[in-house]
mmCIF file of C-alpha atoms in Angstrom:
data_model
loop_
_atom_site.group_PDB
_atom_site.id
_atom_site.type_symbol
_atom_site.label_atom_id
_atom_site.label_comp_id
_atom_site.label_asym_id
_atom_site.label_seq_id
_atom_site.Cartn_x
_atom_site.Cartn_y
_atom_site.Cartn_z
ATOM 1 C CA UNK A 1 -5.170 18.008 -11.468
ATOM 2 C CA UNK A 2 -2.137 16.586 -10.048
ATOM 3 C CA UNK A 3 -0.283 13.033 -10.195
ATOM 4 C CA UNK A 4 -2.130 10.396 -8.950
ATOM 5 C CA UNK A 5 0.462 7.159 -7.562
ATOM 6 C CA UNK A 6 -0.460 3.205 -8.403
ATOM 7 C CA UNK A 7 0.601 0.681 -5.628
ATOM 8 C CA UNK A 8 0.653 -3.279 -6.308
ATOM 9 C CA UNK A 9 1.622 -4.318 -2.245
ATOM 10 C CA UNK A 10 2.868 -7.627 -2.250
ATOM 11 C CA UNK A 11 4.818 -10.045 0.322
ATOM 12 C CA UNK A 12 7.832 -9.267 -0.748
ATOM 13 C CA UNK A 13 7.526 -5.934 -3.163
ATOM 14 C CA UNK A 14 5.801 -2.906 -3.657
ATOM 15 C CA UNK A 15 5.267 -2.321 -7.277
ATOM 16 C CA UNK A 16 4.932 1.463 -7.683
ATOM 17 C CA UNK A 17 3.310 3.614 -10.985
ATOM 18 C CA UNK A 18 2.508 7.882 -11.217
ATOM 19 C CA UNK A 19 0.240 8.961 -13.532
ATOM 20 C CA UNK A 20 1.098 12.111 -15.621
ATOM 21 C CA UNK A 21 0.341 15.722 -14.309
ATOM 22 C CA UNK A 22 -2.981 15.483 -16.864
ATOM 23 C CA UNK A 23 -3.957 11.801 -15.489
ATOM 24 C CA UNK A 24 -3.671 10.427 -18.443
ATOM 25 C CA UNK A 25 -1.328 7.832 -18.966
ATOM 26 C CA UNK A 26 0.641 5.240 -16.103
ATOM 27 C CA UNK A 27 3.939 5.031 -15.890
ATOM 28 C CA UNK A 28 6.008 2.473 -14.138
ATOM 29 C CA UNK A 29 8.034 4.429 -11.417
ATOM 30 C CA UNK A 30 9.500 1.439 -9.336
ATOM 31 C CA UNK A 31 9.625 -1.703 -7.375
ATOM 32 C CA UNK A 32 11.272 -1.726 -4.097
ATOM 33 C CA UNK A 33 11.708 -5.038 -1.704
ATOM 34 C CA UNK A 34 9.557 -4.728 0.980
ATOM 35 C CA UNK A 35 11.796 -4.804 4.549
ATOM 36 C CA UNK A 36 9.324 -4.123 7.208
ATOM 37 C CA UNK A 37 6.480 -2.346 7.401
ATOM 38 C CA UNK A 38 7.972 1.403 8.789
ATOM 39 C CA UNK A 39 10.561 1.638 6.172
ATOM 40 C CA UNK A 40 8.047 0.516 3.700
ATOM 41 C CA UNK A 41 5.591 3.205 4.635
ATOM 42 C CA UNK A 42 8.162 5.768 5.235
ATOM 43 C CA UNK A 43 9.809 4.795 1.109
ATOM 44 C CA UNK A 44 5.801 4.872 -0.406
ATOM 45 C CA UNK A 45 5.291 8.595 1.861
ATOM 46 C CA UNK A 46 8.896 9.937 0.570
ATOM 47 C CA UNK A 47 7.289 9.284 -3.249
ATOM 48 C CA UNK A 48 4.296 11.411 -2.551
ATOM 49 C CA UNK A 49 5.970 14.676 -1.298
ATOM 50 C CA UNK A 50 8.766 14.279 -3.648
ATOM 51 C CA UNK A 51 6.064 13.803 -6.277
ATOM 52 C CA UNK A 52 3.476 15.737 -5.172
ATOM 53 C CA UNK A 53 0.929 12.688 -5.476
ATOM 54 C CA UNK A 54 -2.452 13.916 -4.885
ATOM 55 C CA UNK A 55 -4.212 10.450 -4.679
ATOM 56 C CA UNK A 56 -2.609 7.048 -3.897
ATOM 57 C CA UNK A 57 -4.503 3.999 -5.653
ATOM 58 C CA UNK A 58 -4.079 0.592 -4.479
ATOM 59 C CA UNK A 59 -4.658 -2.242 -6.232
ATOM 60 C CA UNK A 60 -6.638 -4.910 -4.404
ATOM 61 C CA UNK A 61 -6.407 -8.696 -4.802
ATOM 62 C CA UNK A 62 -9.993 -9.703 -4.568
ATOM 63 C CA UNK A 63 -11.067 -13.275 -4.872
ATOM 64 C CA UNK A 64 -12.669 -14.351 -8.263
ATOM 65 C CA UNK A 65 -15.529 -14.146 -6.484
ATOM 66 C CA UNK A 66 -15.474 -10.936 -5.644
ATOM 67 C CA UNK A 67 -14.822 -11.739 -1.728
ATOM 68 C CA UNK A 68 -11.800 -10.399 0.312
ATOM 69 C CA UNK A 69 -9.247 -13.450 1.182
ATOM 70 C CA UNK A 70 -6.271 -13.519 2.913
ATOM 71 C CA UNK A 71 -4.095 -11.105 0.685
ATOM 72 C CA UNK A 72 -6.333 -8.655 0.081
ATOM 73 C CA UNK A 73 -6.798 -8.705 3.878
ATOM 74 C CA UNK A 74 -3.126 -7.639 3.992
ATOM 75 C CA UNK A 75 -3.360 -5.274 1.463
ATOM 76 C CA UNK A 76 -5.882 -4.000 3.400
ATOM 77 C CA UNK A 77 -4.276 -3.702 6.893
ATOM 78 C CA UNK A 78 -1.267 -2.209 5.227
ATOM 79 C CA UNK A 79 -3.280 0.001 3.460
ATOM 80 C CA UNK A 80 -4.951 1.351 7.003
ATOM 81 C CA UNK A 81 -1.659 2.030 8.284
ATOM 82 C CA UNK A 82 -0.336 4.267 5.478
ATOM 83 C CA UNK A 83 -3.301 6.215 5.563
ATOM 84 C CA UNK A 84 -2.285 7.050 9.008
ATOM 85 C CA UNK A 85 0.796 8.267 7.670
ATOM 86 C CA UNK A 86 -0.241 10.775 4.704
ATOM 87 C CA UNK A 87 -2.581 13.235 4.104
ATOM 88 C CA UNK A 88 -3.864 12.370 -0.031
ATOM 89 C CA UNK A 89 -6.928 10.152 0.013
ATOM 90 C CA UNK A 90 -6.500 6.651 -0.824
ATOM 91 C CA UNK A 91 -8.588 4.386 -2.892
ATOM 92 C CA UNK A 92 -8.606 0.412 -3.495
ATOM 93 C CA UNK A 93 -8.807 -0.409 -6.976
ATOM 94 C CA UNK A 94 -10.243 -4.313 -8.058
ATOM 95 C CA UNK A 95 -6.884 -5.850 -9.381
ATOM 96 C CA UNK A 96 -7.900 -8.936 -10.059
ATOM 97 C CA UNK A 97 -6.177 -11.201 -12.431
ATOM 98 C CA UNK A 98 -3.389 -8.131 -12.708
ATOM 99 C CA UNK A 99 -0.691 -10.463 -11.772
ATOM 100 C CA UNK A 100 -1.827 -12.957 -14.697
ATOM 101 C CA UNK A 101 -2.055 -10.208 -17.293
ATOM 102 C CA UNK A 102 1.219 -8.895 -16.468
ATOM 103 C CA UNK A 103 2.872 -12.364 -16.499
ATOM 104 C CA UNK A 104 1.123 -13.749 -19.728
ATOM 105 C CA UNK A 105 2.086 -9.813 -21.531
ATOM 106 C CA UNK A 106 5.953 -10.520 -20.541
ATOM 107 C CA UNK A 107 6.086 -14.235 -21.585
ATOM 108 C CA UNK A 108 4.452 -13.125 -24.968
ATOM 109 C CA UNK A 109 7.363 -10.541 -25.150
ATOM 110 C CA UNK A 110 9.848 -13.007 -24.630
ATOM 111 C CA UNK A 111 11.250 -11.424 -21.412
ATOM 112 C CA UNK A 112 13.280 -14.110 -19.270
ATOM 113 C CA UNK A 113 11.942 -14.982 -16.031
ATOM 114 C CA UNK A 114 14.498 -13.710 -13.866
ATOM 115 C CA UNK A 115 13.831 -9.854 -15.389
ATOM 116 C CA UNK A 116 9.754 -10.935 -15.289
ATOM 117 C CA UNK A 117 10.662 -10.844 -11.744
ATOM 118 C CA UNK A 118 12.210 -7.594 -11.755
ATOM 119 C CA UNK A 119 9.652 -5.663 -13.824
ATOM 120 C CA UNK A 120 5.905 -7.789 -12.619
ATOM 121 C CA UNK A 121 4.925 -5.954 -9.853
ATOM 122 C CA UNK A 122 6.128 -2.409 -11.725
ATOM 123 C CA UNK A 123 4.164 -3.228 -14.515
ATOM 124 C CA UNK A 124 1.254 -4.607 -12.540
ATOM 125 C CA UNK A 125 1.054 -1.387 -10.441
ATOM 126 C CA UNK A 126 0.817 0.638 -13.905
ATOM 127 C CA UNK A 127 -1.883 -1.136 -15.038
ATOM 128 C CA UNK A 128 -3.920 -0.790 -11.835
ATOM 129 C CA UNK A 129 -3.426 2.674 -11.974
ATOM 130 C CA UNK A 130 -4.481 3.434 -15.746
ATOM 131 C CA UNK A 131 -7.514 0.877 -15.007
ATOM 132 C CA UNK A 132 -8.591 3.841 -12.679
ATOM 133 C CA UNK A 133 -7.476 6.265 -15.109
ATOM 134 C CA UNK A 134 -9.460 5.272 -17.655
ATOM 135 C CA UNK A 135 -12.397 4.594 -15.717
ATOM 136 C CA UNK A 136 -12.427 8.177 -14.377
ATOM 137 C CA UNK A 137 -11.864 9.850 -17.762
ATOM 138 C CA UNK A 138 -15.033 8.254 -18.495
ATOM 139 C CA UNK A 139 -16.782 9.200 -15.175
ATOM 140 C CA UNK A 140 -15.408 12.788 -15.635
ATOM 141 C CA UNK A 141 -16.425 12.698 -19.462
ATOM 142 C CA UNK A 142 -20.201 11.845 -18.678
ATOM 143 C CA UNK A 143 -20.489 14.694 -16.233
#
């Protein structure tokens, strides 16, 4: 086992999670303002080796449908270029309604929504990643 690393990819942030060394339990690591697309592949490959992430998950803004639209394309074609970049296999993760979650979870706990800003995409990468955590405990569990 090893850590495995959540990514929400926005516009304008990455919202970044690591699972514990048992894959377990998500953790919120970070959320860093995207700048432009090398120094925001070179900031997500630094986490892995300093890490030693042995899977990257990314969480993938479907349509309610189920269809790809034009941010999951990004994700997508963002996604293809950072696997050029590292060597741990990547795999898309259904996000959808994430973002709401996360938002209606910090307006129940009061949060203002200047921090909601600060903590959204952090929080929405953690629960992408223990989505796939869970789901593979199970998958592991009926093997």
């Amino acid at each position: 086992m090893g850590r495995i690393l959540g990514l929400d990819i926005g516009d304008v942030r990455i919202g970044i999670a690591m699972s514990d060394e048992l894959e377990i339990t998500a953790q919120g690591l970070q959320t860093f303002k995207r700048k432009y697309l090398e120094k925001d592949i070179e900031g997500i490959k630094d986490i892995i080796e300093s890490h030693e992430i042995m899977t990257v998950i990314v969480g993938l803004p479907k349509l309610l449908d189920g269809t790809i639209g034009v941010q999951a394309q990004k994700v997508i074609d963002f996604t293809n270029v950072l696997k050029t970049k590292i060597n741990v296999p990547v795999i898309f993760w259904d996000e959808r309604l994430t973002t709401s979650e996360v938002n209606k979870m910090l307006i129940d706990a009061d949060v203002r929504r200047s921090k909601r800003r600060e903590v959204a995409d952090k929080l929405a990468a953690q629960l992408i990643l223990q989505g796939y955590l869970d789901r593979k405990r199970i998958q592991d569990n009926n093997e």
